[in-house]
PDB file of C-alpha atoms in Angstrom:
ATOM      1  CA  MET B  30     -18.448 -28.144 -15.702  1.00  0.00           C
ATOM      2  CA  LEU B  31     -21.632 -26.751 -17.248  1.00  0.00           C
ATOM      3  CA  ARG B  32     -21.219 -24.598 -20.303  1.00  0.00           C
ATOM      4  CA  SER B  33     -23.872 -23.309 -22.613  1.00  0.00           C
ATOM      5  CA  VAL B  34     -22.454 -23.783 -26.046  1.00  0.00           C
ATOM      6  CA  VAL B  35     -22.708 -20.966 -28.559  1.00  0.00           C
ATOM      7  CA  MET B  36     -21.417 -21.883 -31.969  1.00  0.00           C
ATOM      8  CA  SER B  37     -18.326 -19.957 -32.968  1.00  0.00           C
ATOM      9  CA  CYS B  38     -17.649 -18.649 -29.445  1.00  0.00           C
ATOM     10  CA  GLU B  39     -14.192 -19.747 -28.437  1.00  0.00           C
ATOM     11  CA  LEU B  40     -15.068 -19.562 -24.751  1.00  0.00           C
ATOM     12  CA  CYS B  41     -17.964 -21.971 -25.381  1.00  0.00           C
ATOM     13  CA  ASP B  42     -15.848 -24.291 -27.504  1.00  0.00           C
ATOM     14  CA  LEU B  43     -15.221 -27.396 -25.421  1.00  0.00           C
ATOM     15  CA  SER B  44     -12.441 -28.529 -27.740  1.00  0.00           C
ATOM     16  CA  ILE B  45     -10.172 -25.606 -26.813  1.00  0.00           C
ATOM     17  CA  LYS B  46      -7.801 -26.584 -24.029  1.00  0.00           C
ATOM     18  CA  GLU B  47      -7.584 -24.345 -20.984  1.00  0.00           C
ATOM     19  CA  ASN B  48      -5.461 -24.618 -17.871  1.00  0.00           C
ATOM     20  CA  VAL B  49      -8.369 -24.635 -15.429  1.00  0.00           C
ATOM     21  CA  ILE B  50      -7.391 -23.921 -11.821  1.00  0.00           C
ATOM     22  CA  PHE B  51     -10.913 -24.089 -10.465  1.00  0.00           C
ATOM     23  CA  SER B  52     -14.429 -24.378 -11.776  1.00  0.00           C
ATOM     24  CA  ASN B  53     -17.917 -24.314 -10.364  1.00  0.00           C
ATOM     25  CA  ARG B  54     -21.339 -24.122 -12.020  1.00  0.00           C
ATOM     26  CA  LEU B  55     -21.018 -20.392 -12.636  1.00  0.00           C
ATOM     27  CA  PHE B  56     -17.435 -19.771 -13.732  1.00  0.00           C
ATOM     28  CA  ARG B  57     -13.998 -21.204 -14.209  1.00  0.00           C
ATOM     29  CA  ILE B  58     -10.648 -19.713 -13.225  1.00  0.00           C
ATOM     30  CA  VAL B  59      -7.972 -20.260 -15.806  1.00  0.00           C
ATOM     31  CA  HIS B  60      -4.240 -19.692 -15.903  1.00  0.00           C
ATOM     32  CA  VAL B  61      -3.363 -17.819 -19.087  1.00  0.00           C
ATOM     33  CA  TYR B  62       0.004 -18.727 -20.488  1.00  0.00           C
ATOM     34  CA  ASP B  63       1.577 -15.487 -21.653  1.00  0.00           C
ATOM     35  CA  VAL B  64       5.316 -15.352 -22.182  1.00  0.00           C
ATOM     36  CA  TYR B  65       5.452 -11.748 -20.935  1.00  0.00           C
ATOM     37  CA  TYR B  66       2.850 -11.929 -18.180  1.00  0.00           C
ATOM     38  CA  PRO B  67       3.337 -14.716 -15.653  1.00  0.00           C
ATOM     39  CA  GLY B  68       0.512 -14.850 -13.165  1.00  0.00           C
ATOM     40  CA  PHE B  69      -2.083 -13.794 -15.758  1.00  0.00           C
ATOM     41  CA  ILE B  70      -5.401 -15.233 -14.549  1.00  0.00           C
ATOM     42  CA  ARG B  71      -8.761 -15.227 -16.317  1.00  0.00           C
ATOM     43  CA  LEU B  72     -12.171 -15.741 -14.761  1.00  0.00           C
ATOM     44  CA  ILE B  73     -14.622 -16.972 -17.401  1.00  0.00           C
ATOM     45  CA  LEU B  74     -18.387 -17.323 -17.056  1.00  0.00           C
ATOM     46  CA  ASN B  75     -19.446 -20.816 -18.051  1.00  0.00           C
ATOM     47  CA  ARG B  76     -22.668 -19.849 -19.728  1.00  0.00           C
ATOM     48  CA  HIS B  77     -22.629 -17.519 -22.685  1.00  0.00           C
ATOM     49  CA  VAL B  78     -23.334 -14.122 -21.138  1.00  0.00           C
ATOM     50  CA  LYS B  79     -22.222 -10.951 -22.878  1.00  0.00           C
ATOM     51  CA  GLU B  80     -22.347  -8.279 -20.204  1.00  0.00           C
ATOM     52  CA  LEU B  81     -21.845  -8.215 -16.466  1.00  0.00           C
ATOM     53  CA  SER B  82     -25.297  -6.848 -15.734  1.00  0.00           C
ATOM     54  CA  GLU B  83     -26.939  -9.929 -17.239  1.00  0.00           C
ATOM     55  CA  LEU B  84     -25.902 -11.806 -14.103  1.00  0.00           C
ATOM     56  CA  THR B  85     -28.151 -12.096 -11.058  1.00  0.00           C
ATOM     57  CA  THR B  86     -27.215 -10.307  -7.839  1.00  0.00           C
ATOM     58  CA  ASP B  87     -26.024 -13.583  -6.321  1.00  0.00           C
ATOM     59  CA  GLU B  88     -23.933 -14.406  -9.386  1.00  0.00           C
ATOM     60  CA  LEU B  89     -22.409 -10.927  -9.368  1.00  0.00           C
ATOM     61  CA  SER B  90     -21.395 -11.376  -5.740  1.00  0.00           C
ATOM     62  CA  LEU B  91     -19.731 -14.693  -6.473  1.00  0.00           C
ATOM     63  CA  VAL B  92     -17.848 -13.302  -9.459  1.00  0.00           C
ATOM     64  CA  PHE B  93     -16.636 -10.190  -7.652  1.00  0.00           C
ATOM     65  CA  GLU B  94     -15.690 -12.154  -4.551  1.00  0.00           C
ATOM     66  CA  ALA B  95     -13.577 -14.460  -6.710  1.00  0.00           C
ATOM     67  CA  ILE B  96     -11.894 -11.556  -8.525  1.00  0.00           C
ATOM     68  CA  VAL B  97     -10.883  -9.963  -5.225  1.00  0.00           C
ATOM     69  CA  LYS B  98      -9.651 -13.322  -3.907  1.00  0.00           C
ATOM     70  CA  ILE B  99      -7.541 -13.812  -7.038  1.00  0.00           C
ATOM     71  CA  GLU B 100      -6.172 -10.281  -6.778  1.00  0.00           C
ATOM     72  CA  ARG B 101      -5.213 -10.859  -3.122  1.00  0.00           C
ATOM     73  CA  GLU B 102      -3.297 -14.029  -3.991  1.00  0.00           C
ATOM     74  CA  ILE B 103      -1.518 -12.295  -6.859  1.00  0.00           C
ATOM     75  CA  ILE B 104      -0.523  -9.412  -4.589  1.00  0.00           C
ATOM     76  CA  ASN B 105       0.650 -11.799  -1.862  1.00  0.00           C
ATOM     77  CA  LEU B 106       2.709 -13.991  -4.128  1.00  0.00           C
ATOM     78  CA  MET B 107       3.778 -12.053  -7.183  1.00  0.00           C
ATOM     79  CA  GLN B 108       4.916  -8.731  -5.642  1.00  0.00           C
ATOM     80  CA  ALA B 109       3.449  -6.921  -8.613  1.00  0.00           C
ATOM     81  CA  ASP B 110       3.763  -3.177  -8.925  1.00  0.00           C
ATOM     82  CA  LYS B 111       0.127  -2.915 -10.029  1.00  0.00           C
ATOM     83  CA  ILE B 112      -2.786  -5.212 -10.721  1.00  0.00           C
ATOM     84  CA  ASN B 113      -4.828  -4.693 -13.882  1.00  0.00           C
ATOM     85  CA  ILE B 114      -8.388  -6.004 -13.978  1.00  0.00           C
ATOM     86  CA  ALA B 115     -10.554  -5.805 -17.073  1.00  0.00           C
ATOM     87  CA  SER B 116     -13.692  -7.132 -18.695  1.00  0.00           C
ATOM     88  CA  LEU B 117     -13.493  -6.242 -22.379  1.00  0.00           C
ATOM     89  CA  GLY B 118     -14.854  -8.977 -24.631  1.00  0.00           C
ATOM     90  CA  ASN B 119     -14.742  -7.000 -27.862  1.00  0.00           C
ATOM     91  CA  VAL B 120     -13.215  -9.928 -29.715  1.00  0.00           C
ATOM     92  CA  VAL B 121     -14.958 -12.669 -27.740  1.00  0.00           C
ATOM     93  CA  PRO B 122     -18.217 -11.251 -26.358  1.00  0.00           C
ATOM     94  CA  HIS B 123     -18.544 -13.893 -23.665  1.00  0.00           C
ATOM     95  CA  LEU B 124     -18.086 -12.472 -20.178  1.00  0.00           C
ATOM     96  CA  HIS B 125     -14.559 -12.956 -18.855  1.00  0.00           C
ATOM     97  CA  TRP B 126     -12.257 -10.992 -16.581  1.00  0.00           C
ATOM     98  CA  HIS B 127      -8.520 -10.552 -17.008  1.00  0.00           C
ATOM     99  CA  ILE B 128      -6.498 -10.232 -13.802  1.00  0.00           C
ATOM    100  CA  ILE B 129      -2.914  -9.344 -14.611  1.00  0.00           C
ATOM    101  CA  PRO B 130       0.106  -8.617 -12.401  1.00  0.00           C
ATOM    102  CA  ARG B 131       2.092  -5.718 -13.825  1.00  0.00           C
ATOM    103  CA  TYR B 132       5.673  -4.585 -13.235  1.00  0.00           C
ATOM    104  CA  PHE B 133       7.291  -1.207 -13.812  1.00  0.00           C
ATOM    105  CA  ASN B 134       9.751  -2.750 -16.262  1.00  0.00           C
ATOM    106  CA  ASP B 135       7.364  -5.107 -18.060  1.00  0.00           C
ATOM    107  CA  ARG B 136       6.801  -5.154 -21.796  1.00  0.00           C
ATOM    108  CA  HIS B 137       4.024  -2.543 -21.964  1.00  0.00           C
ATOM    109  CA  PHE B 138       4.182  -0.621 -18.678  1.00  0.00           C
ATOM    110  CA  PRO B 139       2.632   1.861 -18.025  1.00  0.00           C
ATOM    111  CA  ASN B 140       0.378   0.984 -20.946  1.00  0.00           C
ATOM    112  CA  PRO B 141      -2.218  -1.746 -20.609  1.00  0.00           C
ATOM    113  CA  ILE B 142      -0.976  -5.008 -22.116  1.00  0.00           C
ATOM    114  CA  TRP B 143      -3.141  -4.233 -25.165  1.00  0.00           C
ATOM    115  CA  GLY B 144      -1.280  -0.976 -25.765  1.00  0.00           C
ATOM    116  CA  ASN B 145       2.058  -0.107 -27.296  1.00  0.00           C
ATOM    117  CA  VAL B 146       5.195  -1.970 -26.280  1.00  0.00           C
ATOM    118  CA  ASN B 147       7.517   0.149 -24.128  1.00  0.00           C
ATOM    119  CA  ASN B 148      10.206  -2.365 -23.236  1.00  0.00           C
ATOM    120  CA  ASP B 149      10.920  -4.530 -26.226  1.00  0.00           C
ATOM    121  CA  SER B 150      13.846  -6.301 -24.559  1.00  0.00           C
ATOM    122  CA  TYR B 151      11.864  -7.390 -21.494  1.00  0.00           C
ATOM    123  CA  ILE B 152      12.430 -10.998 -20.503  1.00  0.00           C
ATOM    124  CA  VAL B 153      10.584 -12.561 -17.594  1.00  0.00           C
ATOM    125  CA  ASN B 154      13.018 -13.756 -14.947  1.00  0.00           C
ATOM    126  CA  ASN B 155      12.944 -17.208 -13.381  1.00  0.00           C
ATOM    127  CA  ASP B 156      12.017 -15.855  -9.989  1.00  0.00           C
ATOM    128  CA  LEU B 157       8.722 -14.640 -11.461  1.00  0.00           C
ATOM    129  CA  LEU B 158       8.115 -18.018 -13.090  1.00  0.00           C
ATOM    130  CA  ASP B 159       8.642 -19.693  -9.711  1.00  0.00           C
ATOM    131  CA  LYS B 160       6.183 -17.279  -8.137  1.00  0.00           C
ATOM    132  CA  GLU B 161       3.679 -18.062 -10.878  1.00  0.00           C
ATOM    133  CA  LYS B 162       3.868 -21.785 -10.081  1.00  0.00           C
ATOM    134  CA  LEU B 163       3.240 -21.007  -6.430  1.00  0.00           C
ATOM    135  CA  LEU B 164       0.349 -18.706  -7.368  1.00  0.00           C
ATOM    136  CA  ILE B 165      -1.365 -21.438  -9.378  1.00  0.00           C
ATOM    137  CA  GLN B 166      -0.874 -23.906  -6.541  1.00  0.00           C
ATOM    138  CA  ASN B 167      -2.208 -21.460  -3.963  1.00  0.00           C
ATOM    139  CA  LEU B 168      -5.232 -20.543  -6.082  1.00  0.00           C
ATOM    140  CA  ARG B 169      -6.004 -24.260  -6.413  1.00  0.00           C
ATOM    141  CA  ASN B 170      -5.813 -24.610  -2.633  1.00  0.00           C
ATOM    142  CA  LYS B 171      -7.842 -21.493  -1.874  1.00  0.00           C
ATOM    143  CA  PHE B 172     -10.663 -22.189  -4.319  1.00  0.00           C
ATOM    144  CA  ASN B 173     -10.940 -25.962  -4.176  1.00  0.00           C
TER     145      ASN B 173
ATOM    146  CA  MET P  29     -16.609  15.096  -0.582  1.00  0.00           C
ATOM    147  CA  LEU P  30     -13.897  13.459   1.504  1.00  0.00           C
ATOM    148  CA  ARG P  31     -10.606  12.849  -0.218  1.00  0.00           C
ATOM    149  CA  SER P  32      -7.335  11.804   1.277  1.00  0.00           C
ATOM    150  CA  VAL P  33      -4.773  13.934  -0.447  1.00  0.00           C
ATOM    151  CA  VAL P  34      -1.619  12.305  -1.750  1.00  0.00           C
ATOM    152  CA  MET P  35       0.841  14.773  -3.184  1.00  0.00           C
ATOM    153  CA  SER P  36       1.363  14.346  -6.909  1.00  0.00           C
ATOM    154  CA  CYS P  37      -1.651  12.060  -7.365  1.00  0.00           C
ATOM    155  CA  GLU P  38      -3.922  13.663  -9.916  1.00  0.00           C
ATOM    156  CA  LEU P  39      -6.972  11.865  -8.537  1.00  0.00           C
ATOM    157  CA  CYS P  40      -6.228  13.382  -5.120  1.00  0.00           C
ATOM    158  CA  ASP P  41      -5.599  16.840  -6.533  1.00  0.00           C
ATOM    159  CA  LEU P  42      -8.586  18.977  -5.592  1.00  0.00           C
ATOM    160  CA  SER P  43      -7.609  21.648  -8.090  1.00  0.00           C
ATOM    161  CA  ILE P  44      -8.289  19.383 -11.085  1.00  0.00           C
ATOM    162  CA  LYS P  45     -11.815  19.890 -12.382  1.00  0.00           C
ATOM    163  CA  GLU P  46     -14.007  16.846 -12.868  1.00  0.00           C
ATOM    164  CA  ASN P  47     -17.553  16.533 -14.146  1.00  0.00           C
ATOM    165  CA  VAL P  48     -18.905  14.790 -11.070  1.00  0.00           C
ATOM    166  CA  ILE P  49     -22.273  13.097 -11.584  1.00  0.00           C
ATOM    167  CA  PHE P  50     -22.516  11.720  -8.067  1.00  0.00           C
ATOM    168  CA  SER P  51     -20.361  11.462  -5.000  1.00  0.00           C
ATOM    169  CA  ASN P  52     -20.594   9.863  -1.587  1.00  0.00           C
ATOM    170  CA  ARG P  53     -18.023   9.323   1.152  1.00  0.00           C
ATOM    171  CA  LEU P  54     -16.471   6.354  -0.637  1.00  0.00           C
ATOM    172  CA  PHE P  55     -16.356   7.240  -4.339  1.00  0.00           C
ATOM    173  CA  ARG P  56     -17.354   9.684  -7.020  1.00  0.00           C
ATOM    174  CA  ILE P  57     -18.812   8.954 -10.442  1.00  0.00           C
ATOM    175  CA  VAL P  58     -17.411  11.184 -13.125  1.00  0.00           C
ATOM    176  CA  HIS P  59     -18.271  11.799 -16.754  1.00  0.00           C
ATOM    177  CA  VAL P  60     -15.102  11.587 -18.818  1.00  0.00           C
ATOM    178  CA  TYR P  61     -15.080  13.896 -21.791  1.00  0.00           C
ATOM    179  CA  ASP P  62     -13.554  11.933 -24.649  1.00  0.00           C
ATOM    180  CA  VAL P  63     -14.149  13.090 -28.188  1.00  0.00           C
ATOM    181  CA  TYR P  64     -14.283   9.486 -29.433  1.00  0.00           C
ATOM    182  CA  TYR P  65     -16.063   7.866 -26.512  1.00  0.00           C
ATOM    183  CA  PRO P  66     -19.319   9.505 -25.460  1.00  0.00           C
ATOM    184  CA  GLY P  67     -20.781   7.860 -22.393  1.00  0.00           C
ATOM    185  CA  PHE P  68     -17.336   7.174 -20.899  1.00  0.00           C
ATOM    186  CA  ILE P  69     -17.870   7.046 -17.124  1.00  0.00           C
ATOM    187  CA  ARG P  70     -15.274   6.715 -14.387  1.00  0.00           C
ATOM    188  CA  LEU P  71     -15.822   5.604 -10.805  1.00  0.00           C
ATOM    189  CA  ILE P  72     -13.042   6.971  -8.595  1.00  0.00           C
ATOM    190  CA  LEU P  73     -12.345   6.066  -4.985  1.00  0.00           C
ATOM    191  CA  ASN P  74     -12.140   9.213  -2.889  1.00  0.00           C
ATOM    192  CA  ARG P  75      -9.365   8.069  -0.614  1.00  0.00           C
ATOM    193  CA  HIS P  76      -6.015   7.110  -2.047  1.00  0.00           C
ATOM    194  CA  VAL P  77      -6.227   3.335  -2.397  1.00  0.00           C
ATOM    195  CA  LYS P  78      -4.059   1.519  -4.901  1.00  0.00           C
ATOM    196  CA  GLU P  79      -5.686  -1.873  -5.303  1.00  0.00           C
ATOM    197  CA  LEU P  80      -9.229  -3.185  -5.124  1.00  0.00           C
ATOM    198  CA  SER P  81      -8.461  -5.649  -2.371  1.00  0.00           C
ATOM    199  CA  GLU P  82      -7.491  -2.847   0.019  1.00  0.00           C
ATOM    200  CA  LEU P  83     -11.199  -2.083   0.348  1.00  0.00           C
ATOM    201  CA  THR P  84     -13.379  -3.601   3.052  1.00  0.00           C
ATOM    202  CA  THR P  85     -16.069  -6.108   2.104  1.00  0.00           C
ATOM    203  CA  ASP P  86     -18.755  -3.449   2.511  1.00  0.00           C
ATOM    204  CA  GLU P  87     -16.833  -0.979   0.374  1.00  0.00           C
ATOM    205  CA  LEU P  88     -16.292  -3.598  -2.321  1.00  0.00           C
ATOM    206  CA  SER P  89     -20.036  -4.282  -2.420  1.00  0.00           C
ATOM    207  CA  LEU P  90     -20.816  -0.593  -2.832  1.00  0.00           C
ATOM    208  CA  VAL P  91     -18.258  -0.158  -5.597  1.00  0.00           C
ATOM    209  CA  PHE P  92     -19.368  -3.234  -7.543  1.00  0.00           C
ATOM    210  CA  GLU P  93     -23.034  -2.386  -7.120  1.00  0.00           C
ATOM    211  CA  ALA P  94     -22.366   1.064  -8.558  1.00  0.00           C
ATOM    212  CA  ILE P  95     -20.374  -0.330 -11.509  1.00  0.00           C
ATOM    213  CA  VAL P  96     -23.222  -2.670 -12.430  1.00  0.00           C
ATOM    214  CA  LYS P  97     -25.755   0.141 -12.057  1.00  0.00           C
ATOM    215  CA  ILE P  98     -23.679   2.365 -14.351  1.00  0.00           C
ATOM    216  CA  GLU P  99     -23.296  -0.461 -16.879  1.00  0.00           C
ATOM    217  CA  ARG P 100     -27.083  -1.040 -16.874  1.00  0.00           C
ATOM    218  CA  GLU P 101     -27.769   2.627 -17.598  1.00  0.00           C
ATOM    219  CA  ILE P 102     -25.189   2.684 -20.387  1.00  0.00           C
ATOM    220  CA  ILE P 103     -26.717  -0.420 -21.960  1.00  0.00           C
ATOM    221  CA  ASN P 104     -30.241   1.005 -21.643  1.00  0.00           C
ATOM    222  CA  LEU P 105     -29.438   4.387 -23.105  1.00  0.00           C
ATOM    223  CA  MET P 106     -26.393   4.105 -25.353  1.00  0.00           C
ATOM    224  CA  GLN P 107     -27.183   0.941 -27.344  1.00  0.00           C
ATOM    225  CA  ALA P 108     -23.512   0.041 -27.226  1.00  0.00           C
ATOM    226  CA  ASP P 109     -22.247  -3.066 -28.963  1.00  0.00           C
ATOM    227  CA  LYS P 110     -20.078  -3.912 -25.952  1.00  0.00           C
ATOM    228  CA  ILE P 111     -19.246  -2.472 -22.558  1.00  0.00           C
ATOM    229  CA  ASN P 112     -15.614  -2.342 -21.461  1.00  0.00           C
ATOM    230  CA  ILE P 113     -14.843  -2.182 -17.758  1.00  0.00           C
ATOM    231  CA  ALA P 114     -11.335  -1.823 -16.400  1.00  0.00           C
ATOM    232  CA  SER P 115      -9.303  -0.959 -13.343  1.00  0.00           C
ATOM    233  CA  LEU P 116      -5.742  -0.304 -14.523  1.00  0.00           C
ATOM    234  CA  GLY P 117      -4.085   2.564 -12.663  1.00  0.00           C
ATOM    235  CA  ASN P 118      -0.604   2.046 -14.095  1.00  0.00           C
ATOM    236  CA  VAL P 119      -0.226   5.770 -14.711  1.00  0.00           C
ATOM    237  CA  VAL P 120      -2.288   6.946 -11.749  1.00  0.00           C
ATOM    238  CA  PRO P 121      -2.174   4.235  -9.061  1.00  0.00           C
ATOM    239  CA  HIS P 122      -5.295   5.466  -7.291  1.00  0.00           C
ATOM    240  CA  LEU P 123      -8.192   3.038  -7.617  1.00  0.00           C
ATOM    241  CA  HIS P 124     -10.577   3.986 -10.413  1.00  0.00           C
ATOM    242  CA  TRP P 125     -12.768   2.073 -12.826  1.00  0.00           C
ATOM    243  CA  HIS P 126     -13.363   2.923 -16.469  1.00  0.00           C
ATOM    244  CA  ILE P 127     -16.794   2.007 -17.858  1.00  0.00           C
ATOM    245  CA  ILE P 128     -16.864   2.577 -21.594  1.00  0.00           C
ATOM    246  CA  PRO P 129     -19.558   1.985 -24.212  1.00  0.00           C
ATOM    247  CA  ARG P 130     -18.011   0.535 -27.362  1.00  0.00           C
ATOM    248  CA  TYR P 131     -19.290   0.333 -30.943  1.00  0.00           C
ATOM    249  CA  PHE P 132     -18.277  -1.958 -33.782  1.00  0.00           C
ATOM    250  CA  ASN P 133     -17.221   1.034 -35.882  1.00  0.00           C
ATOM    251  CA  ASP P 134     -15.567   3.095 -33.153  1.00  0.00           C
ATOM    252  CA  ARG P 135     -11.989   4.372 -33.288  1.00  0.00           C
ATOM    253  CA  HIS P 136     -10.275   1.326 -31.764  1.00  0.00           C
ATOM    254  CA  PHE P 137     -12.762  -1.547 -32.025  1.00  0.00           C
ATOM    255  CA  PRO P 138     -12.176  -4.429 -31.442  1.00  0.00           C
ATOM    256  CA  ASN P 139      -9.098  -3.205 -29.581  1.00  0.00           C
ATOM    257  CA  PRO P 140      -9.421  -1.671 -26.145  1.00  0.00           C
ATOM    258  CA  ILE P 141      -9.359   2.131 -26.328  1.00  0.00           C
ATOM    259  CA  TRP P 142      -5.713   1.956 -25.193  1.00  0.00           C
ATOM    260  CA  GLY P 143      -4.792  -0.166 -28.209  1.00  0.00           C
ATOM    261  CA  ASN P 144      -4.136   0.611 -31.841  1.00  0.00           C
ATOM    262  CA  VAL P 145      -6.532   2.772 -33.821  1.00  0.00           C
ATOM    263  CA  ASN P 146      -8.557   0.777 -36.344  1.00  0.00           C
ATOM    264  CA  ASN P 147     -10.896   3.438 -37.698  1.00  0.00           C
ATOM    265  CA  ASP P 148      -9.018   6.677 -38.075  1.00  0.00           C
ATOM    266  CA  SER P 149     -11.917   8.447 -39.769  1.00  0.00           C
ATOM    267  CA  TYR P 150     -14.428   7.702 -37.011  1.00  0.00           C
ATOM    268  CA  ILE P 151     -16.535  10.678 -35.997  1.00  0.00           C
ATOM    269  CA  VAL P 152     -19.095  10.428 -33.219  1.00  0.00           C
ATOM    270  CA  ASN P 153     -22.567  11.197 -34.506  1.00  0.00           C
ATOM    271  CA  ASN P 154     -24.968  13.638 -32.868  1.00  0.00           C
ATOM    272  CA  ASP P 155     -27.387  10.902 -31.914  1.00  0.00           C
ATOM    273  CA  LEU P 156     -24.716   9.430 -29.643  1.00  0.00           C
ATOM    274  CA  LEU P 157     -24.020  12.835 -28.110  1.00  0.00           C
ATOM    275  CA  ASP P 158     -27.735  13.206 -27.368  1.00  0.00           C
ATOM    276  CA  LYS P 159     -27.751   9.786 -25.755  1.00  0.00           C
ATOM    277  CA  GLU P 160     -24.742  10.775 -23.671  1.00  0.00           C
ATOM    278  CA  LYS P 161     -26.596  13.806 -22.298  1.00  0.00           C
ATOM    279  CA  LEU P 162     -29.507  11.574 -21.365  1.00  0.00           C
ATOM    280  CA  LEU P 163     -27.119   9.070 -19.767  1.00  0.00           C
ATOM    281  CA  ILE P 164     -25.578  11.734 -17.539  1.00  0.00           C
ATOM    282  CA  GLN P 165     -29.019  12.991 -16.550  1.00  0.00           C
ATOM    283  CA  ASN P 166     -30.262   9.487 -15.800  1.00  0.00           C
ATOM    284  CA  LEU P 167     -27.179   8.614 -13.769  1.00  0.00           C
ATOM    285  CA  ARG P 168     -27.713  11.769 -11.730  1.00  0.00           C
ATOM    286  CA  ASN P 169     -31.313  10.734 -11.090  1.00  0.00           C
ATOM    287  CA  LYS P 170     -30.496   7.114 -10.293  1.00  0.00           C
ATOM    288  CA  PHE P 171     -27.639   7.827  -7.905  1.00  0.00           C
ATOM    289  CA  ASN P 172     -28.789  11.031  -6.217  1.00  0.00           C
TER     290      ASN P 172
END
């Protein structure tokens, strides 16, 4: 995997372990372990780019195509009530996209996962953890 | 403008006023008035679609192309420290994208605007309001 390395950027830091599902020259697709959000996937640009519009037209197509493909797999396998997709990067200004299955009863719903907690007693059930395993497997198959 | 009308969906409700900068058959681009976030732009699908992956390949291209074009104009004119882009729709499950210029000293930074307030005394300065006017004008020119 090619990464441009920017000092102090945690998405450039090769020593930080990630659960990489797929990678090519442009980006990697990572499973984010989040105790409340099984199926949380992140697409991370390999080179240190801050904003989306710094990418070329071809790169943009590849990124968007991958996001839609990830969303489709999440919808197929996770039976989420809503998919949240976001490129924020305020803390780590290195282009990355969050793709997150959301459920009506989850910890923050209807808030974004960065908002206030609405269901403090929410515990992810095993069925969802099984689906997450299948999602990771299917994403590996679809992308590789 | 063509809109499929879904009862009780506020993005289908023709009686709700929006500051539309541009519209075509597929989507409209709207200026969101937010006292803390000048330059906040929303791209809203006209028909009632819940998730991104319900769009055709051609529609996806048009939507993504527009998002990048909006981001470019915001970067050119608003000198934002970061651009936030998100499709959430937990409250209104009708596909729409938020494109938001962010500043290091703004009300929520580095949180998303849906997160906790970090700068309670933040007041938008007039320079930013002037830039917002120019942004709206330029988006009108670029898209129309």
